[in-house]
């Protein structure tokens, strides 16, 4: 999300901004077809891997009128669905645009390989070939996950359903335990922003899958669950804010207290990114929580954090520094206005004024009207308004239980230096706090070169062993019974 919208990789904007998702069942007609020359039916699913790193599926349906409707799914970014605005197809040529991420695809039909071979453009040009799906999604190299899949299970797993934080809401998840009777020290995993399943899949990495495996083998039980309105959990994801996700995490604690195989005196929370914002709130209000682990959990107000995040990602993605600085200045003013707005109408009015002023001052790069429409609709969603106005510090000051807070030194989404400084200050009265900056690791705790989100899918490891070891040693030392 950026005023200049120099997006380094497809859907970075969509994931941060939200509100642009659709579903394969909500396709709208968007296609011009040369009916006389189309020799093949486009209807169906077309799969490809963008620049060898990001798996995409183009879902296409055909109406009785002969028009096609389509949506683009990013498999490795939480299965985000992005509406395709317009698509033109003949027997030899295909092109479509995805304005939500300022992307377009132009390809020619290769009869020999039966594929659309072309170029995806989104600030930069990247090769993309789409072939008709045979029901199998191309697999990326993920050695840690492959090893877990191949090995005999060293722990028990069961699918569970429990009451969520709202009336009638049911959350679905996986409860995994070491072999034996228990009761076990247990950790609840809380995912970051986005429509995450229980495995917290980011860029093709099943982050919570690897982390749960590691902690199960160290003697901990783990509960991980699909967010409300996602996968097997009921509810409405699109209307939810962090407040609703907080209530769901609190409900997960209540569920664990009903299980005989859980030690009620040793229940901990592990939150990643937005999950690291949620965990402290639950711990501050529930005495049953005995420790928390914050992986890139924010300690900076949302409006300031997001402006800094965009600035750092733009620089790492090759945006000229002077342009990134201008972008940050406008974003800071824009986000502050939204954070301080009293209602939805005010949240839309003030940013529009700021945006128009930035256009007059030549601080907006690209199609100003398109950027304004897309950005302001995303920035004023309930989730974003809540996030931009949220200051984590007051809650962090209330935490009395042991805390482990980790950031990677190359984290550009929750920058380590400023975030951990704020974390140390906020937790200064707590005597059982461990705060560490792990060198060379990014927001996902992978060993990285720049930390830019564009690298996430390209890196084969899911979680660096150094991060796993720090987490494992710390929870083993601090998951102590209160008896």
XYZ file of C-alpha atoms in Angstrom:
483
model
C 0.000 0.000 0.000
C 1.613 3.174 -1.108
C 0.920 6.551 -2.557
C 3.247 5.805 -5.441
C 2.042 2.176 -5.674
C 5.343 0.825 -6.907
C 4.368 -2.709 -5.998
C 7.308 -5.116 -5.909
C 5.213 -8.256 -6.218
C 1.672 -9.176 -7.058
C -0.881 -8.690 -4.282
C 1.353 -6.976 -1.732
C -1.170 -4.169 -2.021
C -4.113 -6.529 -1.743
C -2.855 -8.194 1.408
C -2.088 -5.002 3.242
C -5.162 -3.144 2.135
C -7.763 -5.886 2.195
C -11.220 -5.377 0.782
C -10.391 -6.381 -2.794
C -11.107 -10.049 -2.435
C -13.894 -11.899 -4.165
C -14.597 -15.583 -4.588
C -14.774 -17.917 -7.517
C -18.547 -17.955 -7.022
C -18.798 -14.164 -7.294
C -17.413 -13.725 -10.805
C -18.746 -10.870 -12.903
C -18.839 -10.817 -16.675
C -15.789 -8.943 -17.857
C -14.752 -10.385 -21.205
C -14.819 -9.500 -24.869
C -14.700 -12.605 -27.033
C -13.999 -13.001 -30.704
C -16.599 -15.783 -30.975
C -15.804 -16.581 -34.587
C -12.141 -17.242 -33.956
C -12.059 -18.842 -30.502
C -11.099 -22.427 -31.118
C -10.808 -23.408 -27.489
C -13.039 -22.872 -24.501
C -11.415 -20.701 -21.832
C -13.818 -21.892 -19.133
C -12.071 -23.693 -16.284
C -8.996 -23.162 -14.132
C -5.622 -22.070 -15.527
C -2.525 -22.361 -13.363
C 0.933 -20.830 -13.554
C 3.896 -19.796 -11.435
C 4.852 -16.131 -11.622
C 8.592 -15.661 -12.178
C 9.061 -19.151 -10.780
C 8.028 -18.127 -7.253
C 4.316 -17.345 -6.853
C 1.526 -19.732 -7.824
C -1.565 -18.262 -9.473
C -4.870 -19.721 -10.646
C -7.112 -17.954 -13.165
C -10.665 -19.149 -12.523
C -12.853 -18.664 -15.619
C -16.580 -19.276 -16.110
C -18.596 -18.952 -19.315
C -22.078 -17.416 -19.376
C -24.839 -18.602 -21.743
C -24.236 -15.393 -23.733
C -20.717 -16.588 -24.488
C -18.997 -14.021 -22.248
C -16.385 -15.106 -19.768
C -16.059 -14.024 -16.144
C -12.855 -14.520 -14.180
C -11.012 -14.070 -10.896
C -7.300 -14.445 -10.112
C -6.297 -16.498 -7.073
C -2.906 -16.115 -5.401
C -2.291 -19.516 -3.833
C 0.758 -18.469 -1.852
C -0.731 -15.340 -0.340
C -3.538 -16.889 1.647
C -5.541 -17.917 -1.445
C -6.519 -14.293 -1.949
C -9.097 -13.849 -4.736
C -8.681 -10.724 -6.881
C -11.361 -9.746 -9.418
C -10.278 -9.510 -13.057
C -11.692 -6.271 -14.486
C -11.531 -6.951 -18.205
C -10.405 -9.844 -20.363
C -10.101 -10.181 -24.133
C -9.595 -13.559 -25.759
C -9.300 -14.898 -29.295
C -7.940 -18.209 -30.528
C -4.407 -16.806 -30.469
C -4.373 -13.973 -27.953
C -5.334 -13.406 -24.300
C -5.062 -10.279 -22.202
C -6.628 -9.189 -18.933
C -6.238 -6.438 -16.330
C -6.405 -6.591 -12.525
C -6.739 -2.973 -11.438
C -6.824 -3.798 -7.716
C -3.098 -4.567 -7.903
C -2.345 -2.454 -10.993
C -1.441 -5.558 -12.953
C -2.027 -6.891 -16.457
C -1.310 -10.044 -18.442
C -0.699 -10.327 -22.183
C -0.136 -13.702 -23.832
C -0.259 -15.716 -27.034
C -1.549 -19.256 -27.436
C 1.087 -21.958 -27.872
C -0.666 -24.832 -29.647
C 2.217 -27.240 -29.056
C 2.274 -26.843 -25.268
C -1.421 -25.910 -25.022
C -0.565 -22.912 -22.870
C -0.947 -19.148 -22.765
C 2.633 -17.884 -22.792
C 3.059 -14.249 -21.889
C 4.097 -11.485 -19.522
C 2.650 -10.217 -16.276
C 3.236 -6.483 -15.796
C 3.079 -4.810 -12.409
C 5.694 -2.078 -12.278
C 8.068 -4.658 -13.753
C 7.584 -7.351 -16.386
C 7.668 -10.996 -15.293
C 7.202 -14.175 -17.348
C 3.995 -16.127 -16.746
C 2.631 -19.187 -18.506
C -0.907 -20.413 -17.823
C -1.897 -24.016 -18.544
C -5.225 -25.705 -17.990
C -5.339 -27.204 -14.523
C -5.550 -30.950 -14.071
C -6.589 -30.393 -10.475
C -3.006 -30.353 -9.218
C -1.430 -27.074 -8.127
C 2.307 -26.788 -8.939
C 4.394 -27.426 -5.837
C 7.130 -25.119 -4.585
C 10.246 -26.424 -2.839
C 9.653 -26.329 0.929
C 12.205 -28.723 2.510
C 11.100 -28.310 6.133
C 7.482 -29.022 5.287
C 8.360 -31.912 2.978
C 10.407 -33.514 5.757
C 7.485 -33.263 8.182
C 5.124 -34.717 5.586
C 7.441 -37.662 4.952
C 8.325 -38.552 8.550
C 6.261 -40.794 10.846
C 4.241 -38.583 13.181
C 5.785 -38.126 16.622
C 2.577 -36.668 18.054
C -1.199 -36.948 17.912
C -3.440 -34.632 15.876
C -7.187 -34.152 15.900
C -9.573 -31.802 14.133
C -11.566 -29.754 16.627
C -14.427 -27.267 16.593
C -15.130 -24.799 19.398
C -17.217 -21.736 20.148
C -15.741 -18.482 18.863
C -15.946 -15.011 20.295
C -19.372 -14.168 18.849
C -22.753 -15.821 19.380
C -23.216 -18.815 17.094
C -19.672 -18.635 15.749
C -17.773 -21.911 15.387
C -14.029 -21.990 14.913
C -12.357 -25.033 13.369
C -8.788 -26.004 14.023
C -6.193 -28.651 14.754
C -5.215 -29.698 18.275
C -1.928 -31.586 18.355
C -0.327 -33.174 21.409
C 2.777 -35.167 22.301
C 2.059 -38.864 22.654
C 0.884 -39.734 26.145
C -1.925 -38.874 28.528
C -1.018 -35.326 29.537
C -2.047 -32.876 30.814
C 0.287 -30.885 28.598
C 1.547 -27.309 28.572
C -0.315 -25.834 25.612
C 0.233 -22.956 23.196
C -2.437 -21.236 21.103
C -1.215 -19.905 17.740
C -2.677 -16.572 16.582
C -2.122 -15.678 12.934
C -1.207 -12.350 11.333
C -3.383 -10.123 9.148
C -5.147 -11.657 6.193
C -7.636 -14.509 5.693
C -5.423 -17.143 7.248
C -6.167 -20.787 7.803
C -4.816 -22.680 10.793
C -1.469 -23.189 9.001
C -0.882 -19.442 8.361
C 0.177 -19.906 4.743
C 2.283 -17.022 3.418
C 4.029 -17.151 0.012
C 3.609 -20.910 -0.099
C 5.024 -21.432 3.394
C 2.929 -23.226 6.038
C 4.386 -21.269 8.915
C 2.263 -22.633 11.754
C 2.580 -26.177 10.392
C 6.363 -26.090 10.862
C 6.182 -24.267 14.194
C 3.591 -26.666 15.614
C 5.668 -29.666 14.576
C 8.707 -28.229 16.340
C 6.878 -27.424 19.585
C 4.952 -30.715 19.646
C 8.276 -32.525 19.513
C 9.452 -30.454 22.488
C 6.541 -31.646 24.598
C 3.938 -28.940 24.002
C 0.379 -29.287 22.820
C -0.654 -26.752 20.154
C -4.019 -25.335 19.121
C -4.164 -23.582 15.753
C -7.385 -22.555 14.047
C -8.872 -21.041 10.896
C -9.826 -17.401 11.298
C -13.539 -16.648 11.471
C -15.079 -16.791 8.015
C -12.061 -18.637 6.601
C -11.865 -22.296 5.489
C -13.802 -24.438 8.016
C -14.614 -21.658 10.513
C -17.975 -19.916 10.335
C -18.558 -16.171 10.553
C -17.823 -13.115 8.439
C -14.141 -12.416 7.853
C -14.643 -9.272 5.760
C -16.432 -7.318 8.485
C -14.090 -8.364 11.298
C -11.490 -6.145 12.952
C -8.708 -7.043 15.364
C -11.308 -6.679 18.145
C -13.222 -9.689 16.800
C -10.012 -11.667 16.380
C -9.137 -10.832 19.994
C -12.470 -12.258 21.135
C -11.819 -15.420 19.123
C -8.386 -15.902 20.706
C -9.942 -15.431 24.154
C -12.521 -18.069 23.206
C -9.676 -20.445 22.298
C -8.355 -20.112 25.860
C -11.800 -20.966 27.250
C -11.932 -24.013 25.000
C -8.580 -25.308 26.254
C -9.793 -25.020 29.845
C -12.499 -27.565 28.996
C -9.961 -30.213 27.978
C -8.582 -32.722 30.485
C -5.380 -33.147 28.454
C -4.449 -29.445 28.866
C -2.646 -28.186 31.960
C -4.743 -25.118 32.879
C -1.794 -23.615 34.706
C 0.428 -23.670 31.616
C -1.468 -22.106 28.722
C 0.510 -19.743 26.510
C -0.177 -17.615 23.435
C 2.007 -17.271 20.365
C 1.112 -14.455 17.985
C 2.725 -13.583 14.682
C 2.464 -10.020 13.299
C -1.157 -8.949 13.962
C -1.335 -12.019 16.190
C 1.364 -10.320 18.264
C -1.035 -7.402 18.732
C -3.853 -9.730 19.761
C -1.988 -11.947 22.254
C -1.150 -9.154 24.754
C -4.787 -8.044 24.911
C -5.938 -11.568 25.759
C -3.140 -12.027 28.304
C -3.905 -8.694 29.972
C -7.515 -9.721 30.629
C -7.301 -13.475 31.230
C -5.376 -14.728 34.279
C -5.283 -18.234 32.786
C -2.647 -17.122 30.258
C 0.755 -17.884 31.774
C 3.159 -16.663 29.041
C 3.176 -15.061 25.586
C 5.457 -15.216 22.556
C 5.357 -12.235 20.181
C 6.839 -12.913 16.740
C 7.124 -9.543 14.984
C 4.338 -8.292 17.238
C 3.852 -4.514 16.917
C 4.637 -2.057 19.711
C 4.165 1.040 17.501
C 0.830 2.782 16.732
C -0.707 1.419 13.548
C -0.636 4.642 11.524
C 3.090 5.150 12.155
C 3.933 1.483 11.655
C 2.209 1.238 8.275
C 3.841 4.401 6.927
C 7.276 3.104 7.950
C 6.526 -0.350 6.536
C 5.619 1.036 3.122
C 8.672 3.292 3.075
C 11.082 0.449 3.818
C 9.463 -1.967 1.352
C 9.521 0.650 -1.397
C 13.236 1.310 -0.862
C 14.032 -2.401 -0.824
C 12.017 -2.797 -4.030
C 14.044 -0.238 -5.937
C 11.864 2.862 -5.610
C 14.099 5.984 -5.652
C 14.707 7.210 -2.103
C 13.413 10.719 -2.803
C 10.135 9.283 -4.104
C 9.828 6.907 -1.132
C 10.345 9.861 1.236
C 7.554 11.825 -0.437
C 5.336 8.757 -0.287
C 6.013 8.362 3.445
C 5.169 12.009 4.151
C 1.817 11.748 2.399
C 1.074 8.363 3.960
C 1.817 9.638 7.465
C -0.653 12.488 7.041
C -3.211 10.234 5.395
C -3.033 7.475 8.001
C -3.105 9.908 10.932
C -6.292 11.499 9.595
C -7.958 8.102 9.352
C -6.709 7.067 12.787
C -8.165 10.211 14.365
C -11.483 10.108 12.494
C -14.604 9.756 14.646
C -16.754 7.854 12.159
C -16.732 6.271 8.705
C -17.811 9.394 6.819
C -15.084 11.468 8.448
C -12.572 8.695 7.712
C -13.399 9.062 4.015
C -13.687 12.846 3.825
C -10.404 13.949 5.405
C -8.129 11.497 3.532
C -9.760 12.505 0.231
C -8.863 16.132 0.932
C -5.284 15.195 1.812
C -5.009 13.054 -1.304
C -6.289 15.821 -3.595
C -3.792 18.233 -2.078
C -0.974 15.729 -2.695
C -2.048 15.458 -6.339
C -1.904 19.253 -6.705
C 1.596 19.231 -5.238
C 2.687 16.450 -7.661
C 3.306 13.960 -4.861
C 1.265 11.171 -6.421
C 2.908 8.957 -9.020
C 0.750 7.108 -11.522
C -2.957 7.285 -12.332
C -4.145 9.560 -9.504
C -7.867 8.875 -9.841
C -7.431 5.130 -9.968
C -5.033 5.190 -7.032
C -7.356 7.407 -5.019
C -10.372 5.176 -5.587
C -8.546 1.969 -4.752
C -6.551 3.317 -1.810
C -9.316 5.181 -0.023
C -11.763 2.298 -0.287
C -9.161 0.001 1.283
C -7.967 2.443 3.920
C -11.441 3.017 5.320
C -12.465 -0.607 5.882
C -13.377 -1.490 9.494
C -10.217 -3.573 9.907
C -7.904 -0.872 8.590
C -9.505 1.938 10.602
C -9.122 -0.151 13.757
C -5.511 -0.991 12.981
C -4.462 2.550 12.107
C -5.931 3.908 15.342
C -4.563 1.171 17.602
C -1.671 1.868 19.985
C -0.264 -1.370 21.490
C 1.654 0.342 24.312
C -1.094 0.751 26.967
C -1.899 -2.969 26.844
C 1.751 -4.036 26.802
C 2.270 -2.053 30.014
C -0.365 -4.219 31.705
C 1.329 -7.550 30.950
C 2.561 -9.334 34.074
C 3.333 -12.782 32.644
C 6.630 -13.766 30.983
C 7.083 -12.385 27.447
C 9.340 -13.387 24.576
C 9.435 -10.739 21.817
C 11.378 -11.457 18.635
C 12.003 -9.522 15.427
C 14.213 -10.290 12.477
C 16.780 -7.597 11.716
C 15.543 -7.560 8.088
C 11.852 -7.325 8.977
C 10.426 -4.527 6.801
C 6.800 -5.006 7.852
C 7.380 -4.576 11.587
C 10.823 -2.914 11.578
C 13.044 -4.386 14.268
C 14.949 -1.342 15.563
C 12.029 0.994 16.184
C 9.617 -1.746 17.177
C 11.841 -3.474 19.722
C 12.846 -0.132 21.245
C 9.168 0.635 21.817
C 8.635 -2.918 23.107
C 11.437 -2.592 25.679
C 10.024 0.668 26.971
C 6.454 -0.623 27.141
C 7.504 -3.792 29.017
C 10.098 -2.149 31.246
C 8.106 -2.845 34.443
C 7.795 -6.554 33.649
C 10.660 -8.521 35.196
C 10.335 -11.613 32.990
C 10.833 -10.262 29.486
C 13.201 -11.481 26.787
C 13.541 -9.249 23.724
C 15.785 -10.253 20.824
C 16.611 -9.049 17.342
C 17.606 -12.058 15.259
C 20.219 -11.191 12.612
C 19.517 -11.608 8.883
C 15.906 -12.764 9.360
C 12.822 -11.222 7.736
C 9.176 -10.829 8.817
C 8.581 -14.579 8.395
C 11.808 -15.373 10.301
C 13.527 -16.699 7.196
C 17.179 -16.007 6.421
C 16.903 -13.286 3.758
C 18.933 -10.901 1.634
C 16.869 -7.697 1.798
C 13.753 -8.588 3.791
C 11.452 -7.456 0.968
C 8.159 -9.395 0.664
C 9.156 -10.287 -2.905
C 11.728 -12.681 -1.411
C 9.309 -14.662 0.775
C 8.243 -17.168 -1.877
C 11.741 -17.477 -3.315
C 13.270 -18.605 -0.006
C 12.936 -22.340 0.495
C 13.103 -22.478 4.295
C 9.862 -21.747 6.122
C 11.319 -20.746 9.510
C 15.003 -20.412 10.273
C 16.368 -22.932 12.769
C 17.861 -20.155 14.925
C 14.405 -18.671 15.472
C 12.913 -22.094 16.227
C 15.642 -22.785 18.789
C 15.153 -19.460 20.574
C 11.410 -20.030 20.785
C 11.784 -23.654 21.889
C 14.352 -22.959 24.619
C 12.417 -19.987 25.973
C 9.013 -21.675 26.205
C 10.605 -24.738 27.808
C 12.054 -22.465 30.492
C 8.929 -20.350 31.040
C 5.970 -22.709 30.628
C 5.994 -23.465 34.323
C 3.015 -24.460 36.397
C 1.650 -21.785 38.715
C 0.867 -24.393 41.366
